[in-house]
Amino acid sequence: MHLSANIKILRKKKSITQETMAASIGISRSKLAGYELNINPPLETLLLIADYLGVSIDLLLRKNLEELSEYKLRELLDTDRFLKGKNLRILATTVDAEGKELIEVVSQKVKASYLAGFSDPDFIGELPRFSLPFLPQDKKYRVFQIDGDSMLPIPDGAWIVCEYVDDWTRIKDGEKYVVLTESEGITFKIAYNTVKENEKLLLCSSNPIFKPFEVDIRSIREVWMFRLMIV
């Protein structure tokens, strides 16, 4: 079991002192310190600890949180909500031998397959992947190859690095995003956020010959924010 280490990891990740946590669940600081070493708490206290940290008992006991990347641990601790798009699935990712997140590459060639395989760890694991050490390690990135001329001056065939958006309510008006939907597949557009008002995104092209269109969040599967183009 990984209980003792997990309690300490989660407490520190939430920036909570032993004194604060112990007082909140009604135990002494010395008891909590013991639980973070190698003493197993009684079931009643374990329930209180799990509720306070916002995780399941099963996770506290079975999952080795020390093996998770910064991104995965942050994702685990966030609250699932429909509008954020986080209750749909867990993002499939790849990591290196040290557990650090890798950047998968989605080319035009696999664009059609991505809609069917985006949540399949085996499919994601077969994509080309690499790392960019200058990018923050607590974010998740993926590279997409642009298809078409709707987002000029970013040309057809360009490669763009995008950051995974795990909260759709924070999509910024006028910023560029890769949006994966059931109807459109992979789309690279300028987004305008009306998720809270009518549960939709307005997607626009920088090329004026392409008309704007709306997508319902129920059809969205992933959102990635444009960060840089690889030249």
PDB file of C-alpha atoms in Angstrom, residues 67-224:
ATOM      1  CA  GLU A  67       4.976   7.694 -10.118  1.00  0.00           C
ATOM      2  CA  LEU A  68       2.620  10.296 -11.617  1.00  0.00           C
ATOM      3  CA  SER A  69       3.862  13.236 -13.667  1.00  0.00           C
ATOM      4  CA  GLU A  70       3.112  16.769 -12.481  1.00  0.00           C
ATOM      5  CA  TYR A  71       0.404  17.078 -15.135  1.00  0.00           C
ATOM      6  CA  LYS A  72      -1.311  13.814 -14.200  1.00  0.00           C
ATOM      7  CA  LEU A  73      -1.254  14.648 -10.501  1.00  0.00           C
ATOM      8  CA  ARG A  74      -2.717  18.114 -11.127  1.00  0.00           C
ATOM      9  CA  GLU A  75      -5.406  16.592 -13.342  1.00  0.00           C
ATOM     10  CA  LEU A  76      -6.252  14.047 -10.661  1.00  0.00           C
ATOM     11  CA  LEU A  77      -6.792  16.726  -8.014  1.00  0.00           C
ATOM     12  CA  ASP A  78      -9.056  18.951 -10.097  1.00  0.00           C
ATOM     13  CA  THR A  79     -12.857  18.758  -9.866  1.00  0.00           C
ATOM     14  CA  ASP A  80     -14.775  17.126 -12.712  1.00  0.00           C
ATOM     15  CA  ARG A  81     -17.513  19.276 -14.226  1.00  0.00           C
ATOM     16  CA  PHE A  82     -19.466  18.899 -17.437  1.00  0.00           C
ATOM     17  CA  LEU A  83     -18.859  22.448 -18.644  1.00  0.00           C
ATOM     18  CA  LYS A  84     -15.139  22.006 -18.163  1.00  0.00           C
ATOM     19  CA  GLY A  85     -15.219  18.936 -20.380  1.00  0.00           C
ATOM     20  CA  LYS A  86     -13.500  16.886 -17.739  1.00  0.00           C
ATOM     21  CA  ASN A  87     -16.152  14.261 -17.077  1.00  0.00           C
ATOM     22  CA  LEU A  88     -15.880  12.857 -20.603  1.00  0.00           C
ATOM     23  CA  ARG A  89     -12.738  10.782 -20.189  1.00  0.00           C
ATOM     24  CA  ILE A  90      -9.155  10.668 -18.948  1.00  0.00           C
ATOM     25  CA  LEU A  91      -6.628  12.046 -21.421  1.00  0.00           C
ATOM     26  CA  ALA A  92      -4.476   9.317 -22.977  1.00  0.00           C
ATOM     27  CA  THR A  93      -0.804  10.309 -22.850  1.00  0.00           C
ATOM     28  CA  THR A  94       2.709   8.903 -23.143  1.00  0.00           C
ATOM     29  CA  VAL A  95       5.683   9.340 -20.819  1.00  0.00           C
ATOM     30  CA  ASP A  96       9.404   8.674 -20.984  1.00  0.00           C
ATOM     31  CA  ALA A  97      11.408   6.300 -18.788  1.00  0.00           C
ATOM     32  CA  GLU A  98      11.485   8.922 -16.010  1.00  0.00           C
ATOM     33  CA  GLY A  99       7.728   9.457 -16.055  1.00  0.00           C
ATOM     34  CA  LYS A 100       7.879  12.841 -17.805  1.00  0.00           C
ATOM     35  CA  GLU A 101       5.127  13.715 -20.279  1.00  0.00           C
ATOM     36  CA  LEU A 102       6.035  13.381 -23.963  1.00  0.00           C
ATOM     37  CA  ILE A 103       4.602  15.406 -26.862  1.00  0.00           C
ATOM     38  CA  GLU A 104       2.698  13.242 -29.341  1.00  0.00           C
ATOM     39  CA  VAL A 105       2.562  14.227 -33.024  1.00  0.00           C
ATOM     40  CA  VAL A 106      -0.721  14.149 -34.964  1.00  0.00           C
ATOM     41  CA  SER A 107       0.013  14.447 -38.676  1.00  0.00           C
ATOM     42  CA  GLN A 108      -2.436  15.031 -41.513  1.00  0.00           C
ATOM     43  CA  LYS A 109      -2.017  11.328 -42.327  1.00  0.00           C
ATOM     44  CA  VAL A 110      -3.560  10.196 -39.018  1.00  0.00           C
ATOM     45  CA  LYS A 111      -6.058  13.059 -38.738  1.00  0.00           C
ATOM     46  CA  ALA A 112      -9.034  10.877 -39.680  1.00  0.00           C
ATOM     47  CA  SER A 113      -7.964   8.113 -37.295  1.00  0.00           C
ATOM     48  CA  TYR A 114      -7.484  10.505 -34.383  1.00  0.00           C
ATOM     49  CA  LEU A 115     -11.220  11.037 -33.843  1.00  0.00           C
ATOM     50  CA  ALA A 116     -11.672   7.306 -33.301  1.00  0.00           C
ATOM     51  CA  GLY A 117      -8.440   6.729 -31.374  1.00  0.00           C
ATOM     52  CA  PHE A 118      -7.911   9.897 -29.311  1.00  0.00           C
ATOM     53  CA  SER A 119      -8.917   8.144 -26.074  1.00  0.00           C
ATOM     54  CA  ASP A 120      -7.186   4.831 -26.854  1.00  0.00           C
ATOM     55  CA  PRO A 121      -3.829   4.553 -25.038  1.00  0.00           C
ATOM     56  CA  ASP A 122      -2.616   2.038 -27.637  1.00  0.00           C
ATOM     57  CA  PHE A 123      -3.368   4.427 -30.514  1.00  0.00           C
ATOM     58  CA  ILE A 124      -1.758   7.386 -28.716  1.00  0.00           C
ATOM     59  CA  GLY A 125       1.228   5.205 -27.847  1.00  0.00           C
ATOM     60  CA  GLU A 126       1.849   4.504 -31.541  1.00  0.00           C
ATOM     61  CA  LEU A 127       2.073   8.195 -32.485  1.00  0.00           C
ATOM     62  CA  PRO A 128       5.533   9.756 -32.990  1.00  0.00           C
ATOM     63  CA  ARG A 129       6.580  11.611 -29.859  1.00  0.00           C
ATOM     64  CA  PHE A 130       9.358  13.787 -28.519  1.00  0.00           C
ATOM     65  CA  SER A 131      10.069  16.306 -25.739  1.00  0.00           C
ATOM     66  CA  LEU A 132      10.737  20.035 -25.593  1.00  0.00           C
ATOM     67  CA  PRO A 133      12.582  20.691 -22.308  1.00  0.00           C
ATOM     68  CA  PHE A 134      11.954  24.458 -22.367  1.00  0.00           C
ATOM     69  CA  LEU A 135       8.174  23.992 -22.002  1.00  0.00           C
ATOM     70  CA  PRO A 136       6.631  23.923 -18.483  1.00  0.00           C
ATOM     71  CA  GLN A 137       6.473  20.365 -17.200  1.00  0.00           C
ATOM     72  CA  ASP A 138       3.108  20.770 -15.435  1.00  0.00           C
ATOM     73  CA  LYS A 139       1.257  21.153 -18.761  1.00  0.00           C
ATOM     74  CA  LYS A 140       0.322  18.634 -21.434  1.00  0.00           C
ATOM     75  CA  TYR A 141       1.279  19.347 -25.056  1.00  0.00           C
ATOM     76  CA  ARG A 142       0.550  17.795 -28.441  1.00  0.00           C
ATOM     77  CA  VAL A 143       1.681  18.696 -31.974  1.00  0.00           C
ATOM     78  CA  PHE A 144      -0.853  18.928 -34.796  1.00  0.00           C
ATOM     79  CA  GLN A 145      -0.222  19.373 -38.521  1.00  0.00           C
ATOM     80  CA  ILE A 146      -2.426  22.041 -40.089  1.00  0.00           C
ATOM     81  CA  ASP A 147      -4.680  21.041 -42.971  1.00  0.00           C
ATOM     82  CA  GLY A 148      -5.897  23.783 -45.333  1.00  0.00           C
ATOM     83  CA  ASP A 149      -5.592  27.564 -45.585  1.00  0.00           C
ATOM     84  CA  SER A 150      -8.362  28.722 -43.242  1.00  0.00           C
ATOM     85  CA  MET A 151      -5.889  30.043 -40.664  1.00  0.00           C
ATOM     86  CA  LEU A 152      -3.455  32.040 -42.805  1.00  0.00           C
ATOM     87  CA  PRO A 153      -0.740  33.219 -42.328  1.00  0.00           C
ATOM     88  CA  ILE A 154      -0.241  29.797 -40.660  1.00  0.00           C
ATOM     89  CA  PRO A 155       0.067  27.723 -43.844  1.00  0.00           C
ATOM     90  CA  ASP A 156      -1.235  24.342 -44.908  1.00  0.00           C
ATOM     91  CA  GLY A 157       1.068  21.615 -43.611  1.00  0.00           C
ATOM     92  CA  ALA A 158       2.481  23.687 -40.728  1.00  0.00           C
ATOM     93  CA  TRP A 159       3.218  21.988 -37.406  1.00  0.00           C
ATOM     94  CA  ILE A 160       1.844  23.660 -34.268  1.00  0.00           C
ATOM     95  CA  VAL A 161       2.492  22.921 -30.606  1.00  0.00           C
ATOM     96  CA  CYS A 162      -0.668  23.121 -28.515  1.00  0.00           C
ATOM     97  CA  GLU A 163      -1.417  22.954 -24.778  1.00  0.00           C
ATOM     98  CA  TYR A 164      -4.238  20.757 -23.492  1.00  0.00           C
ATOM     99  CA  VAL A 165      -7.212  22.725 -22.145  1.00  0.00           C
ATOM    100  CA  ASP A 166      -8.828  20.888 -19.240  1.00  0.00           C
ATOM    101  CA  ASP A 167     -11.347  23.627 -18.387  1.00  0.00           C
ATOM    102  CA  TRP A 168     -13.483  24.732 -21.336  1.00  0.00           C
ATOM    103  CA  THR A 169     -14.984  27.608 -19.363  1.00  0.00           C
ATOM    104  CA  ARG A 170     -11.570  29.312 -19.498  1.00  0.00           C
ATOM    105  CA  ILE A 171     -11.210  29.278 -23.282  1.00  0.00           C
ATOM    106  CA  LYS A 172     -10.118  32.810 -24.195  1.00  0.00           C
ATOM    107  CA  ASP A 173     -11.945  34.855 -26.804  1.00  0.00           C
ATOM    108  CA  GLY A 174      -9.861  35.543 -29.899  1.00  0.00           C
ATOM    109  CA  GLU A 175      -7.215  32.904 -29.174  1.00  0.00           C
ATOM    110  CA  LYS A 176      -6.372  30.028 -31.530  1.00  0.00           C
ATOM    111  CA  TYR A 177      -7.379  26.480 -30.586  1.00  0.00           C
ATOM    112  CA  VAL A 178      -7.408  22.974 -32.008  1.00  0.00           C
ATOM    113  CA  VAL A 179     -10.886  21.596 -31.307  1.00  0.00           C
ATOM    114  CA  LEU A 180     -11.802  17.942 -31.757  1.00  0.00           C
ATOM    115  CA  THR A 181     -15.517  17.368 -32.389  1.00  0.00           C
ATOM    116  CA  GLU A 182     -17.663  14.463 -33.541  1.00  0.00           C
ATOM    117  CA  SER A 183     -18.884  16.348 -36.619  1.00  0.00           C
ATOM    118  CA  GLU A 184     -15.776  18.275 -37.728  1.00  0.00           C
ATOM    119  CA  GLY A 185     -12.929  16.079 -36.500  1.00  0.00           C
ATOM    120  CA  ILE A 186      -9.765  18.115 -35.902  1.00  0.00           C
ATOM    121  CA  THR A 187     -10.382  21.834 -36.477  1.00  0.00           C
ATOM    122  CA  PHE A 188      -7.918  24.697 -35.975  1.00  0.00           C
ATOM    123  CA  LYS A 189      -9.806  27.955 -35.404  1.00  0.00           C
ATOM    124  CA  ILE A 190     -10.100  31.207 -33.467  1.00  0.00           C
ATOM    125  CA  ALA A 191     -12.528  30.569 -30.608  1.00  0.00           C
ATOM    126  CA  TYR A 192     -15.095  32.709 -28.819  1.00  0.00           C
ATOM    127  CA  ASN A 193     -16.391  31.331 -25.558  1.00  0.00           C
ATOM    128  CA  THR A 194     -20.122  31.115 -24.823  1.00  0.00           C
ATOM    129  CA  VAL A 195     -19.892  27.880 -22.851  1.00  0.00           C
ATOM    130  CA  LYS A 196     -21.447  29.305 -19.671  1.00  0.00           C
ATOM    131  CA  GLU A 197     -24.165  31.199 -21.572  1.00  0.00           C
ATOM    132  CA  ASN A 198     -25.355  28.619 -24.119  1.00  0.00           C
ATOM    133  CA  GLU A 199     -22.887  25.714 -23.881  1.00  0.00           C
ATOM    134  CA  LYS A 200     -21.315  26.470 -27.263  1.00  0.00           C
ATOM    135  CA  LEU A 201     -18.091  27.694 -28.863  1.00  0.00           C
ATOM    136  CA  LEU A 202     -18.043  30.046 -31.837  1.00  0.00           C
ATOM    137  CA  LEU A 203     -15.205  29.036 -34.184  1.00  0.00           C
ATOM    138  CA  CYS A 204     -13.855  31.502 -36.753  1.00  0.00           C
ATOM    139  CA  SER A 205     -11.157  31.410 -39.418  1.00  0.00           C
ATOM    140  CA  SER A 206      -8.543  34.099 -39.978  1.00  0.00           C
ATOM    141  CA  ASN A 207      -9.180  33.660 -43.701  1.00  0.00           C
ATOM    142  CA  PRO A 208     -12.421  35.633 -44.353  1.00  0.00           C
ATOM    143  CA  ILE A 209     -13.659  33.308 -47.111  1.00  0.00           C
ATOM    144  CA  PHE A 210     -14.506  30.719 -44.437  1.00  0.00           C
ATOM    145  CA  LYS A 211     -17.706  31.332 -42.474  1.00  0.00           C
ATOM    146  CA  PRO A 212     -17.837  31.126 -38.647  1.00  0.00           C
ATOM    147  CA  PHE A 213     -19.772  28.276 -37.085  1.00  0.00           C
ATOM    148  CA  GLU A 214     -20.851  27.143 -33.629  1.00  0.00           C
ATOM    149  CA  VAL A 215     -20.179  23.817 -31.942  1.00  0.00           C
ATOM    150  CA  ASP A 216     -22.108  22.425 -28.991  1.00  0.00           C
ATOM    151  CA  ILE A 217     -19.896  21.356 -26.103  1.00  0.00           C
ATOM    152  CA  ARG A 218     -21.637  17.966 -26.148  1.00  0.00           C
ATOM    153  CA  SER A 219     -19.950  17.254 -29.475  1.00  0.00           C
ATOM    154  CA  ILE A 220     -16.498  18.396 -28.296  1.00  0.00           C
ATOM    155  CA  ARG A 221     -13.979  15.759 -27.310  1.00  0.00           C
ATOM    156  CA  GLU A 222     -10.743  17.730 -26.861  1.00  0.00           C
ATOM    157  CA  VAL A 223      -9.540  21.339 -26.877  1.00  0.00           C
ATOM    158  CA  TRP A 224      -5.891  22.354 -27.341  1.00  0.00           C
TER     159      TRP A 224
END
